[in-house]
Coordinates of C-alpha atoms in Angstrom, one line a residue:
M1 CA 0.0 0.0 0.0
A2 CA 1.3 3.4 -0.9
T3 CA 2.0 6.0 1.9
D4 CA 2.4 9.6 2.2
P5 CA 6.2 10.4 1.3
A6 CA 6.4 13.6 3.2
A7 CA 5.6 11.7 6.5
E8 CA 8.6 9.5 5.7
G9 CA 11.0 12.3 4.9
V10 CA 10.7 12.3 1.0
L11 CA 9.5 15.7 -0.7
F12 CA 8.6 16.0 -4.4
D13 CA 6.0 18.2 -6.1
P14 CA 5.5 17.7 -9.7
S15 CA 3.7 21.1 -9.9
R16 CA 6.6 23.0 -8.7
R17 CA 9.0 24.4 -11.4
A18 CA 12.1 23.9 -9.1
D19 CA 11.3 20.2 -8.9
V20 CA 10.3 19.6 -12.5
N21 CA 12.0 21.9 -15.0
V22 CA 12.4 22.0 -18.8
V23 CA 15.4 24.2 -19.8
E24 CA 15.9 24.9 -23.5
G25 CA 19.3 25.4 -24.8
P26 CA 20.8 26.3 -28.1
E27 CA 21.9 22.6 -28.7
T28 CA 19.8 20.5 -26.4
T29 CA 16.9 20.6 -24.1
R30 CA 17.2 19.4 -20.6
V31 CA 14.7 18.0 -18.2
I32 CA 15.9 18.6 -14.6
L33 CA 14.2 16.7 -11.8
R34 CA 14.8 17.3 -8.1
L35 CA 13.9 15.3 -5.1
R36 CA 14.2 16.3 -1.4
L37 CA 15.2 13.7 1.3
R38 CA 15.6 13.8 5.0
Q39 CA 17.0 10.2 5.1
P40 CA 20.8 10.5 4.8
E41 CA 21.2 6.7 4.4
V42 CA 18.8 6.5 1.3
V43 CA 20.3 6.6 -2.2
P44 CA 17.9 7.8 -4.9
R45 CA 17.8 7.1 -8.6
L46 CA 15.5 8.3 -11.4
E47 CA 13.6 5.9 -13.7
W48 CA 12.2 7.4 -16.9
R49 CA 10.5 6.0 -19.9
Q50 CA 9.5 7.0 -23.5
A51 CA 10.5 4.0 -25.8
G52 CA 11.8 2.1 -22.8
W53 CA 12.9 2.5 -19.1
T54 CA 16.1 4.3 -18.4
T55 CA 17.8 4.7 -15.1
L56 CA 19.7 7.7 -14.0
P57 CA 21.7 8.3 -10.9
M58 CA 20.7 11.4 -8.7
T59 CA 23.5 13.5 -7.4
P60 CA 23.4 15.5 -4.2
A61 CA 23.0 19.3 -5.0
G62 CA 23.1 20.6 -1.5
L63 CA 20.9 21.2 1.5
L64 CA 17.6 23.2 1.4
G65 CA 16.9 23.8 5.1
D66 CA 16.9 20.3 6.7
W67 CA 16.5 18.6 3.3
M68 CA 19.2 17.2 1.1
V69 CA 18.3 17.9 -2.5
F70 CA 19.1 15.4 -5.2
Q71 CA 19.0 16.1 -9.0
A72 CA 18.9 14.1 -12.1
V73 CA 19.1 15.5 -15.7
I74 CA 17.4 13.8 -18.7
H75 CA 19.1 14.7 -22.0
G76 CA 17.7 14.1 -25.5
A77 CA 14.2 13.3 -24.6
D78 CA 11.5 14.0 -27.1
L79 CA 9.5 16.7 -25.6
A80 CA 6.7 16.3 -28.1
E81 CA 5.9 13.0 -26.5
P82 CA 5.0 12.4 -22.7
I83 CA 7.6 11.3 -20.3
A84 CA 6.7 8.8 -17.5
Y85 CA 9.0 8.7 -14.5
R86 CA 9.3 7.5 -10.9
F87 CA 12.1 7.6 -8.3
A88 CA 13.7 4.5 -6.7
L89 CA 15.0 4.9 -3.1
A90 CA 17.5 2.3 -1.9
G91 CA 18.0 2.3 1.8
P92 CA 18.9 -0.2 4.7
D93 CA 15.4 -1.7 4.8
G94 CA 15.4 -2.3 1.0
E95 CA 14.1 -0.5 -2.0
R96 CA 11.0 1.6 -2.4
F97 CA 9.5 3.6 -5.2
L98 CA 7.9 7.2 -5.4
G99 CA 5.3 7.7 -7.9
A100 CA 2.0 9.6 -8.3
R101 CA 0.1 7.4 -5.9
G102 CA 2.9 7.7 -3.2
L103 CA 5.7 5.8 -1.6
A104 CA 5.5 1.9 -1.9
P105 CA 7.7 -1.1 -2.2
D106 CA 6.4 -2.0 -5.5
P107 CA 6.9 0.2 -8.6
Q108 CA 3.4 -0.7 -10.0
E109 CA 1.8 0.1 -6.7
A110 CA 3.8 3.5 -6.5
G111 CA 2.7 4.4 -9.9
T112 CA 4.5 7.0 -12.3
F113 CA 4.4 10.7 -12.8
R114 CA 3.9 12.0 -16.2
L115 CA 5.4 15.1 -17.9
C116 CA 3.2 16.0 -20.9
P117 CA 3.9 18.2 -23.8
G118 CA 3.0 21.9 -22.9
A119 CA 2.7 21.2 -19.3
L120 CA 5.2 23.8 -18.3
A121 CA 5.1 27.5 -19.6
P122 CA 8.0 28.4 -21.7
F123 CA 10.7 29.9 -19.5
P124 CA 13.7 30.9 -21.6
V125 CA 16.7 32.6 -20.2
L126 CA 17.1 36.1 -21.8
P127 CA 20.5 36.0 -23.4
W128 CA 21.1 39.7 -23.1
T129 CA 21.0 39.6 -19.3
Q130 CA 23.9 37.1 -18.9
G131 CA 27.1 39.0 -18.1
R132 CA 25.3 42.2 -17.9
V133 CA 25.2 44.4 -14.7
F134 CA 22.4 46.8 -13.9
Y135 CA 22.6 50.3 -12.2
Q136 CA 19.8 51.6 -10.2
V137 CA 18.9 55.2 -10.6
F138 CA 16.6 57.3 -8.2
P139 CA 16.0 60.0 -10.8
D140 CA 15.5 63.2 -8.5
R141 CA 18.8 62.4 -6.7
F142 CA 21.1 61.3 -9.6
A143 CA 21.9 64.4 -11.8
N144 CA 20.4 67.7 -12.6
G145 CA 20.6 68.3 -16.2
D146 CA 17.9 70.9 -16.7
P147 CA 17.3 73.4 -13.8
S148 CA 14.4 75.0 -15.7
N149 CA 12.2 72.1 -14.6
D150 CA 13.0 72.1 -11.0
P151 CA 9.9 72.2 -8.8
P152 CA 9.5 75.3 -6.5
G153 CA 11.4 75.1 -3.4
T154 CA 14.0 72.7 -4.8
T155 CA 16.8 72.0 -2.3
P156 CA 20.2 72.9 -3.5
W157 CA 22.1 70.0 -4.8
G158 CA 24.0 68.4 -1.9
G159 CA 21.7 70.3 0.6
P160 CA 20.6 68.5 3.8
I161 CA 18.1 65.7 3.6
T162 CA 15.0 66.6 5.6
H163 CA 12.3 64.6 7.3
G164 CA 9.5 63.6 4.9
T165 CA 12.0 63.1 2.1
G166 CA 9.2 62.3 -0.5
E167 CA 8.2 65.9 -0.3
Q168 CA 11.8 67.2 -0.8
Y169 CA 13.2 67.6 -4.4
Y170 CA 16.7 68.1 -5.5
G171 CA 16.1 68.7 -9.2
G172 CA 17.5 65.4 -10.6
D173 CA 15.9 64.7 -14.1
L174 CA 16.3 62.6 -17.2
A175 CA 18.4 65.3 -18.8
G176 CA 21.0 64.7 -16.1
L177 CA 20.9 61.0 -16.7
I178 CA 21.5 61.4 -20.4
D179 CA 24.4 63.7 -19.5
R180 CA 25.9 61.0 -17.3
L181 CA 25.4 58.1 -19.7
D182 CA 29.2 58.3 -20.7
Y183 CA 30.0 57.7 -17.0
L184 CA 27.9 54.8 -16.7
A185 CA 29.4 53.3 -20.0
E186 CA 32.9 54.0 -18.5
L187 CA 31.9 52.1 -15.4
G188 CA 30.7 49.3 -17.7
V189 CA 27.1 48.8 -16.8
G190 CA 24.8 47.3 -19.3
G191 CA 21.5 48.1 -17.8
I192 CA 19.6 50.9 -15.9
Y193 CA 16.8 50.3 -13.5
L194 CA 14.8 53.6 -13.2
N195 CA 12.7 54.3 -10.2
P196 CA 9.3 55.7 -11.2
I197 CA 9.2 58.4 -13.8
F198 CA 5.5 58.7 -14.4
A199 CA 3.7 61.9 -13.3
S200 CA 3.2 61.8 -9.6
G201 CA 2.9 63.8 -6.4
S202 CA 6.2 63.1 -4.8
S203 CA 9.9 62.9 -5.4
H204 CA 9.9 59.1 -5.1
G205 CA 7.3 58.7 -7.6
Y206 CA 5.3 55.8 -6.2
D207 CA 2.1 57.8 -6.0
T208 CA 1.3 57.9 -9.7
V209 CA -1.1 60.6 -11.0
D210 CA -0.7 59.7 -14.8
Y211 CA 0.8 56.5 -16.1
F212 CA 1.0 57.9 -19.7
R213 CA 2.9 61.0 -19.0
I214 CA 6.5 61.7 -17.9
D215 CA 6.6 63.7 -14.7
P216 CA 7.4 67.2 -15.9
R217 CA 10.0 67.7 -13.1
L218 CA 12.0 65.0 -15.0
G219 CA 11.4 65.9 -18.6
D220 CA 8.8 65.0 -21.2
L221 CA 8.3 62.2 -23.8
D222 CA 11.0 63.6 -26.1
T223 CA 13.5 63.6 -23.3
F224 CA 12.6 59.9 -22.4
R225 CA 13.0 59.1 -26.2
A226 CA 16.3 60.6 -26.2
L227 CA 17.3 58.7 -23.1
L228 CA 16.4 55.3 -24.6
D229 CA 18.0 56.1 -27.9
E230 CA 21.3 57.3 -26.2
A231 CA 21.4 54.5 -23.7
H232 CA 20.6 51.9 -26.4
R233 CA 23.4 53.5 -28.7
R234 CA 25.7 52.6 -25.8
E235 CA 24.3 49.1 -25.5
I236 CA 22.6 49.9 -22.2
R237 CA 19.1 48.6 -21.6
V238 CA 16.5 50.4 -19.5
I239 CA 13.7 48.9 -17.5
L240 CA 11.0 51.0 -15.7
D241 CA 9.4 50.8 -12.3
A242 CA 5.6 50.1 -12.4
V243 CA 3.2 50.7 -9.5
F244 CA 0.0 48.9 -10.2
N245 CA -1.2 48.0 -6.7
H246 CA -2.1 51.6 -5.9
T247 CA -2.0 55.2 -7.4
G248 CA -1.7 58.7 -5.8
T249 CA -4.7 60.6 -4.7
G250 CA -4.0 63.0 -7.7
F251 CA -4.8 60.1 -10.1
W252 CA -7.6 61.2 -12.4
A253 CA -10.1 58.3 -11.4
F254 CA -9.6 59.0 -7.8
Q255 CA -10.0 62.7 -8.3
D256 CA -13.3 62.0 -10.1
V257 CA -14.7 60.0 -7.1
M258 CA -13.7 62.8 -4.7
E259 CA -15.7 65.2 -6.8
R260 CA -18.6 63.0 -7.6
G261 CA -18.8 60.6 -4.7
A262 CA -21.0 57.6 -5.1
A263 CA -22.2 59.0 -8.5
S264 CA -18.7 58.6 -10.0
R265 CA -18.3 55.9 -12.6
Y266 CA -14.9 55.2 -11.1
K267 CA -16.1 54.5 -7.5
D268 CA -15.4 50.7 -8.2
W269 CA -11.8 51.4 -9.3
Y270 CA -10.9 51.7 -5.5
F271 CA -12.1 50.2 -2.2
F272 CA -14.2 52.9 -0.8
H273 CA -16.1 52.3 2.6
G274 CA -18.2 55.4 2.2
F275 CA -18.7 58.7 0.8
P276 CA -17.8 61.5 0.6
V277 CA -14.0 60.6 0.2
D278 CA -11.9 61.6 3.4
V279 CA -8.1 61.7 2.6
E280 CA -7.5 62.9 6.3
G281 CA -8.9 60.0 8.0
P282 CA -9.0 57.7 5.0
N283 CA -12.3 55.8 4.3
Y284 CA -10.8 53.6 1.7
E285 CA -8.1 51.0 1.5
A286 CA -4.5 52.2 1.0
W287 CA -1.1 50.6 0.8
W288 CA 0.1 50.2 4.4
N289 CA -2.7 52.5 5.3
V290 CA -0.8 55.4 3.8
A291 CA -3.7 57.8 2.8
S292 CA -1.8 59.2 -0.2
L293 CA -1.6 55.7 -1.8
P294 CA -5.1 54.4 -2.4
K295 CA -5.2 50.8 -3.5
L296 CA -6.6 49.9 -6.9
R297 CA -9.3 47.3 -7.3
V298 CA -7.3 45.2 -9.9
A299 CA -10.1 42.7 -10.1
N300 CA -12.3 45.3 -11.7
P301 CA -12.1 44.6 -15.7
E302 CA -11.9 48.2 -16.5
V303 CA -8.9 48.8 -14.1
R304 CA -7.2 45.6 -15.4
A305 CA -7.6 46.7 -19.1
Y306 CA -6.4 50.1 -18.3
L307 CA -3.2 48.8 -16.7
M308 CA -2.6 46.3 -19.4
G309 CA -2.8 49.3 -21.8
V310 CA 0.0 51.0 -19.8
A311 CA 2.2 47.9 -20.1
R312 CA 1.5 47.8 -24.0
Y313 CA 2.1 51.4 -24.4
W314 CA 5.6 51.7 -22.8
T315 CA 6.7 48.3 -24.0
R316 CA 5.9 49.2 -27.6
F317 CA 7.7 52.6 -26.9
G318 CA 10.9 50.6 -26.6
I319 CA 11.7 50.1 -23.0
D320 CA 13.6 46.8 -22.2
G321 CA 11.5 45.6 -19.3
W322 CA 9.7 46.3 -16.1
R323 CA 10.4 46.1 -12.2
L324 CA 7.0 45.7 -10.5
D325 CA 6.4 47.3 -7.2
V326 CA 4.9 45.2 -4.4
P327 CA 3.4 42.7 -6.9
N328 CA 2.7 40.2 -4.0
E329 CA 0.0 42.5 -3.0
I330 CA -2.0 41.9 -6.3
R331 CA -3.4 38.5 -5.8
E332 CA -6.2 38.5 -8.5
P333 CA -5.9 35.3 -10.3
G334 CA -4.4 35.6 -13.7
F335 CA -3.5 39.4 -13.5
W336 CA 0.4 38.8 -13.5
E337 CA 0.1 35.9 -16.0
E338 CA -1.8 38.4 -18.3
F339 CA 0.8 41.2 -17.8
R340 CA 3.6 38.7 -18.9
L341 CA 1.7 37.6 -22.0
T342 CA 1.0 41.2 -22.9
V343 CA 4.6 42.3 -22.4
K344 CA 6.3 39.2 -24.0
G345 CA 3.8 39.4 -26.9
I346 CA 5.3 42.7 -27.9
N347 CA 8.9 42.1 -26.9
P348 CA 9.8 38.4 -26.0
Q349 CA 13.2 39.7 -24.6
A350 CA 11.6 42.1 -22.1
Y351 CA 13.0 41.5 -18.7
V352 CA 10.3 41.3 -16.0
V353 CA 11.5 41.7 -12.3
G354 CA 9.2 41.4 -9.3
E355 CA 9.9 43.2 -6.0
I356 CA 9.7 40.2 -3.8
W357 CA 11.6 40.6 -0.7
H358 CA 11.6 37.0 0.6
V359 CA 12.2 33.5 -0.6
E360 CA 8.9 33.0 -2.5
P361 CA 9.5 30.6 -5.5
E362 CA 5.8 30.5 -6.7
W363 CA 6.5 33.8 -8.4
L364 CA 9.1 32.2 -10.6
E365 CA 7.4 29.3 -12.3
G366 CA 7.7 30.7 -15.8
D367 CA 4.2 32.2 -16.0
R368 CA 4.7 35.5 -14.2
F369 CA 8.3 37.0 -13.6
D370 CA 11.7 36.3 -15.0
A371 CA 13.2 37.3 -11.8
V372 CA 12.9 38.7 -8.3
M373 CA 14.8 41.3 -6.4
N374 CA 17.1 38.8 -4.6
Y375 CA 17.4 40.6 -1.2
P376 CA 17.8 37.2 0.8
L377 CA 21.1 36.5 -1.0
A378 CA 23.1 39.8 -1.0
R379 CA 21.4 42.2 1.4
D380 CA 20.7 39.6 4.1
A381 CA 23.1 36.7 3.8
L382 CA 26.1 38.4 2.4
V383 CA 26.0 41.6 4.4
G384 CA 25.4 39.6 7.5
F385 CA 28.4 37.3 6.6
Y386 CA 31.0 40.0 5.9
R387 CA 29.8 42.3 8.9
G388 CA 29.9 39.2 11.2
Q389 CA 26.4 39.8 12.4
G390 CA 23.3 37.6 13.3
G391 CA 25.4 34.4 13.6
L392 CA 26.1 34.1 10.0
G393 CA 29.3 32.2 9.5
A394 CA 30.6 30.3 6.6
T395 CA 28.3 27.4 7.2
E396 CA 25.3 29.7 7.3
L397 CA 26.5 31.5 4.2
D398 CA 26.7 28.1 2.4
R399 CA 23.2 27.4 3.4
A400 CA 21.8 30.7 2.1
L401 CA 23.7 30.2 -1.2
R402 CA 22.3 26.6 -1.6
R403 CA 18.8 27.9 -0.8
A404 CA 19.3 30.7 -3.5
L405 CA 20.4 28.1 -6.0
L406 CA 17.9 25.4 -5.2
V407 CA 14.6 27.0 -4.4
Y408 CA 14.2 28.5 -7.7
P409 CA 14.4 26.9 -11.2
E410 CA 17.6 27.3 -13.0
Q411 CA 16.4 30.0 -15.5
A412 CA 15.3 32.3 -12.5
V413 CA 18.7 31.6 -10.7
L414 CA 20.4 32.9 -13.9
M415 CA 18.2 36.0 -14.1
N416 CA 17.6 36.9 -10.4
F417 CA 18.2 40.7 -9.7
N418 CA 20.9 40.5 -7.0
V419 CA 20.8 43.7 -5.1
M420 CA 23.2 44.7 -2.4
G421 CA 21.0 47.5 -1.3
S422 CA 18.3 49.9 -2.9
H423 CA 16.3 53.0 -2.3
D424 CA 14.4 50.9 0.3
T425 CA 17.4 49.9 2.5
S426 CA 20.4 51.5 4.1
R427 CA 23.4 51.9 1.8
V428 CA 25.3 48.7 1.6
L429 CA 28.4 50.4 2.9
T430 CA 26.7 51.7 5.9
A431 CA 25.2 48.3 6.5
L432 CA 28.7 46.8 6.5
G433 CA 29.8 49.4 9.2
G434 CA 31.1 52.2 6.9
G435 CA 29.3 55.1 8.8
N436 CA 26.4 57.3 7.8
L437 CA 25.9 60.3 5.4
G438 CA 28.4 62.9 6.0
D439 CA 31.0 60.5 7.4
R440 CA 34.4 59.4 5.9
P441 CA 33.9 55.7 5.0
D442 CA 35.5 53.3 7.4
P443 CA 38.3 51.6 5.5
V444 CA 37.4 48.2 7.0
A445 CA 33.9 48.5 5.7
V446 CA 35.3 49.5 2.3
R447 CA 37.3 46.2 2.2
R448 CA 34.1 44.4 3.3
L449 CA 32.4 45.9 0.3
K450 CA 35.0 45.0 -2.1
A451 CA 35.1 41.4 -0.7
L452 CA 31.3 41.1 -0.9
S453 CA 30.8 42.6 -4.3
T454 CA 33.5 40.4 -5.8
F455 CA 31.8 37.3 -4.3
L456 CA 28.3 38.5 -5.6
F457 CA 29.6 39.1 -9.0
A458 CA 31.0 35.7 -9.0
L459 CA 27.5 34.1 -8.5
P460 CA 24.7 33.2 -10.9
G461 CA 22.2 36.1 -11.5
V462 CA 22.3 39.8 -12.6
P463 CA 24.3 42.0 -10.2
V464 CA 22.9 45.5 -9.4
I465 CA 24.7 48.6 -8.2
Y466 CA 22.6 51.2 -6.4
Y467 CA 23.6 54.7 -7.7
G468 CA 26.6 56.0 -5.7
D469 CA 27.6 52.7 -4.1
E470 CA 30.4 52.5 -6.7
R471 CA 31.6 55.8 -5.2
G472 CA 31.5 54.9 -1.6
M473 CA 28.1 56.7 -0.7
L474 CA 26.9 56.3 2.8
G475 CA 23.3 56.6 4.2
E476 CA 21.1 55.1 6.8
K477 CA 17.4 54.4 6.1
G478 CA 15.5 55.9 9.0
E479 CA 11.8 56.0 10.1
N480 CA 11.2 59.1 8.1
W481 CA 14.6 60.1 7.0
D482 CA 16.0 58.5 3.9
A483 CA 19.6 59.3 3.9
Q484 CA 20.2 56.3 1.4
R485 CA 18.5 58.5 -1.1
A486 CA 20.9 61.5 -0.8
P487 CA 22.0 63.2 -4.1
L488 CA 25.0 62.0 -5.7
V489 CA 27.7 64.7 -5.3
W490 CA 29.7 64.4 -8.5
E491 CA 32.4 67.0 -7.7
E492 CA 33.6 64.9 -4.7
W493 CA 35.3 61.6 -5.1
G494 CA 37.4 60.8 -2.0
E495 CA 39.9 58.1 -1.7
A496 CA 37.3 55.2 -1.0
G497 CA 35.2 56.5 -4.0
R498 CA 38.2 56.3 -6.5
E499 CA 39.1 52.9 -5.1
L500 CA 35.6 51.5 -5.3
F501 CA 34.9 52.9 -8.9
A502 CA 38.1 51.2 -10.2
H503 CA 37.0 48.0 -8.3
F504 CA 33.5 47.9 -9.8
Q505 CA 34.9 48.7 -13.3
T506 CA 37.1 45.7 -13.0
L507 CA 34.2 43.4 -11.7
I508 CA 31.9 44.5 -14.5
R509 CA 34.7 43.8 -17.1
L510 CA 35.3 40.3 -15.7
R511 CA 31.7 39.7 -15.5
R512 CA 31.3 40.4 -19.4
Q513 CA 34.5 38.4 -20.3
H514 CA 34.0 35.2 -18.4
P515 CA 31.0 33.0 -19.1
A516 CA 31.8 30.6 -16.2
L517 CA 30.4 33.5 -14.0
W518 CA 27.0 33.2 -15.8
S519 CA 26.7 29.5 -15.2
P520 CA 24.4 28.0 -12.7
V521 CA 27.0 25.5 -11.5
V522 CA 28.4 26.3 -8.1
T523 CA 30.4 23.5 -6.4
R524 CA 31.5 24.0 -2.8
L525 CA 35.2 23.5 -2.1
A526 CA 35.6 24.5 1.6
V527 CA 33.7 25.8 4.5
D528 CA 35.8 27.0 7.5
D529 CA 33.8 28.8 10.2
E530 CA 36.8 29.5 12.4
A531 CA 38.6 31.3 9.5
G532 CA 35.4 32.9 8.2
L533 CA 36.3 31.3 4.8
Y534 CA 34.3 29.9 2.0
A535 CA 35.5 28.5 -1.3
C536 CA 33.7 27.1 -4.4
T537 CA 34.2 26.5 -8.1
R538 CA 32.4 28.1 -11.0
S539 CA 32.3 26.3 -14.2
G540 CA 30.8 26.9 -17.6
G541 CA 31.7 28.1 -21.3
G542 CA 34.7 26.0 -21.1
E543 CA 36.1 27.8 -18.2
E544 CA 36.7 26.8 -14.5
L545 CA 37.2 29.4 -11.7
V546 CA 37.9 28.9 -8.1
V547 CA 36.3 31.5 -5.8
V548 CA 37.7 32.0 -2.3
T549 CA 36.3 34.5 0.2
T550 CA 37.1 35.4 3.8
R551 CA 35.6 38.0 6.2
T552 CA 38.5 37.7 8.8
P553 CA 40.7 40.8 8.9
G554 CA 44.4 40.2 8.1
P555 CA 46.3 37.3 6.7
V556 CA 44.4 34.0 6.1
R557 CA 45.7 30.9 4.4
T558 CA 44.0 27.8 3.2
V559 CA 44.8 24.8 1.1
L560 CA 42.0 23.6 -1.1
A561 CA 42.2 19.8 -1.3
G562 CA 41.6 18.1 -4.7
V563 CA 42.3 21.1 -6.7
S564 CA 44.9 20.7 -9.3
G565 CA 46.5 22.7 -12.0
R566 CA 47.7 26.3 -12.6
Y567 CA 45.6 29.4 -11.8
R568 CA 45.7 33.1 -12.5
D569 CA 44.1 35.6 -10.3
L570 CA 41.8 37.6 -12.5
I571 CA 42.1 40.8 -10.4
T572 CA 45.8 40.9 -9.6
G573 CA 47.3 38.8 -12.3
T574 CA 49.2 36.6 -9.8
Q575 CA 50.0 33.0 -10.8
L576 CA 49.3 30.1 -8.5
Q577 CA 50.2 26.5 -8.9
A578 CA 48.6 23.6 -7.0
G579 CA 50.9 21.1 -5.3
G580 CA 50.4 17.7 -4.0
H581 CA 48.0 18.7 -1.2
G582 CA 45.9 20.9 -3.4
L583 CA 46.0 24.6 -4.1
E584 CA 47.2 26.9 -1.3
V585 CA 45.6 30.3 -1.5
A586 CA 46.6 33.3 0.7
L587 CA 44.2 36.1 1.4
D588 CA 44.4 39.5 3.2
G589 CA 41.0 39.6 4.6
P590 CA 38.4 40.8 4.1
E591 CA 39.0 39.7 0.7
T592 CA 37.7 37.6 -2.3
R593 CA 40.0 36.0 -4.9
L594 CA 38.8 34.9 -8.4
L595 CA 41.2 32.2 -9.7
L596 CA 40.9 31.1 -13.4
R597 CA 42.3 27.6 -14.3
E598 CA 44.7 27.9 -17.2

């Protein structure tokens, strides 16, 4: 009789993309199957059938929480025909089988799973995202290229940040960004993520009043057209921030309800609890109860059609993708699936990134987003590791990295938006102990940032630089005081700024040049909690790299057993030769070394 596998330490979900995945490649298509076990003595294998039964070993891929993940890859299957498969589990008490009917000692009793043609949504990796680094721009704080459009009461550039920073303007605009595109090209970035640029009632732009108009303080449609053309001429892609969960109170539909009350044809565009509308003590649903951000009723067909029209308009205009604000707060069935089909139907290469803060693999099944803002990897795990906070040692770093690699399907791992910090968090250099706005960056924190960024740029995914991080900007996110959104002072570099700019230039160049850094393959070599050291290999595109990092200040030496051959440090050019005991690597921590096998 078949039994419940989860009750016996076996997990497999055929509806989960991370467990059953089809990856299309230029030469072959792979079917990746993953099984989770809590039974260390059990050895699994995969049995699959089209013309006849074939047996494949399953290799351990790492721990996902308390579960060991095993993986098998089917090459050369005919995906126009169904694939039948099951798992065989060999243990001390004999062999059992896992199939569609559960866990049983007899394969016929366990049954088989079936992967049918078209069962999984196409989920291609966008080739242009690989090897590319993004740069996030908060428009009002980046550069002022046209003072004539500055709002009344604009703070002088570099002036003090005030409380209620959403009401404070510095005059940054799209013309300023155009002026600085050569700077970004010199840095080497290949993509810009723009915080909201549509007409709004604040400097942050998340309270949209017109989705079809560029905010006049930033420019106009011609300015944005020039930005896209000039960026594309430099091979820099541009994605826009979209806020579909809520609008500002100045949005035309909300204004109509304020004027007409229950007689307004737009009263069902929002969640009103009574009339007349009261914005002082809001009698409507709003994002986190912020009165200026009334929540849209996305289930309303008119609202949905309007928002899809917004997506069509700007995608046809020529943008390269979307970053979607708080998409997890829009739970209407089919909304994000329709959004993806709408955007991809116009531009199949459009990059769709969801602002998801936690590990939530359901958003990356191939039917909604290409990527999420991968805060748990860099902002949480890496900052905690290099800062030495929250008990995050090398073992915990390895677990966090395995989780980032195994909880999502391979395509999402390769496209995830790997942010160290953003407009919503403290500056990464501040989080690493570098100080606050106005301070001189602490040299140890600068070393931590260099080590962290080098390690992050060596991992799968799309690295992201928040504007000014490459110049050593500091700033703490407060309760109502966003120092992390301070204007970038172009005239001041400082020693840390020059050092970090050159460092990020090098990382971006290496990222473009070495396809091993785009690969999903990360093989652990060493985990040393005492030395605060972690090492792994990155292989792909005919290359193999050894990545070694430590957070410990001062000299650290390690010997990586089983590593042979000759290596070149990609940053310093130093040559290393493995000996009989392995490859000896010396670090001056905090530091990360990238070693290419020659």
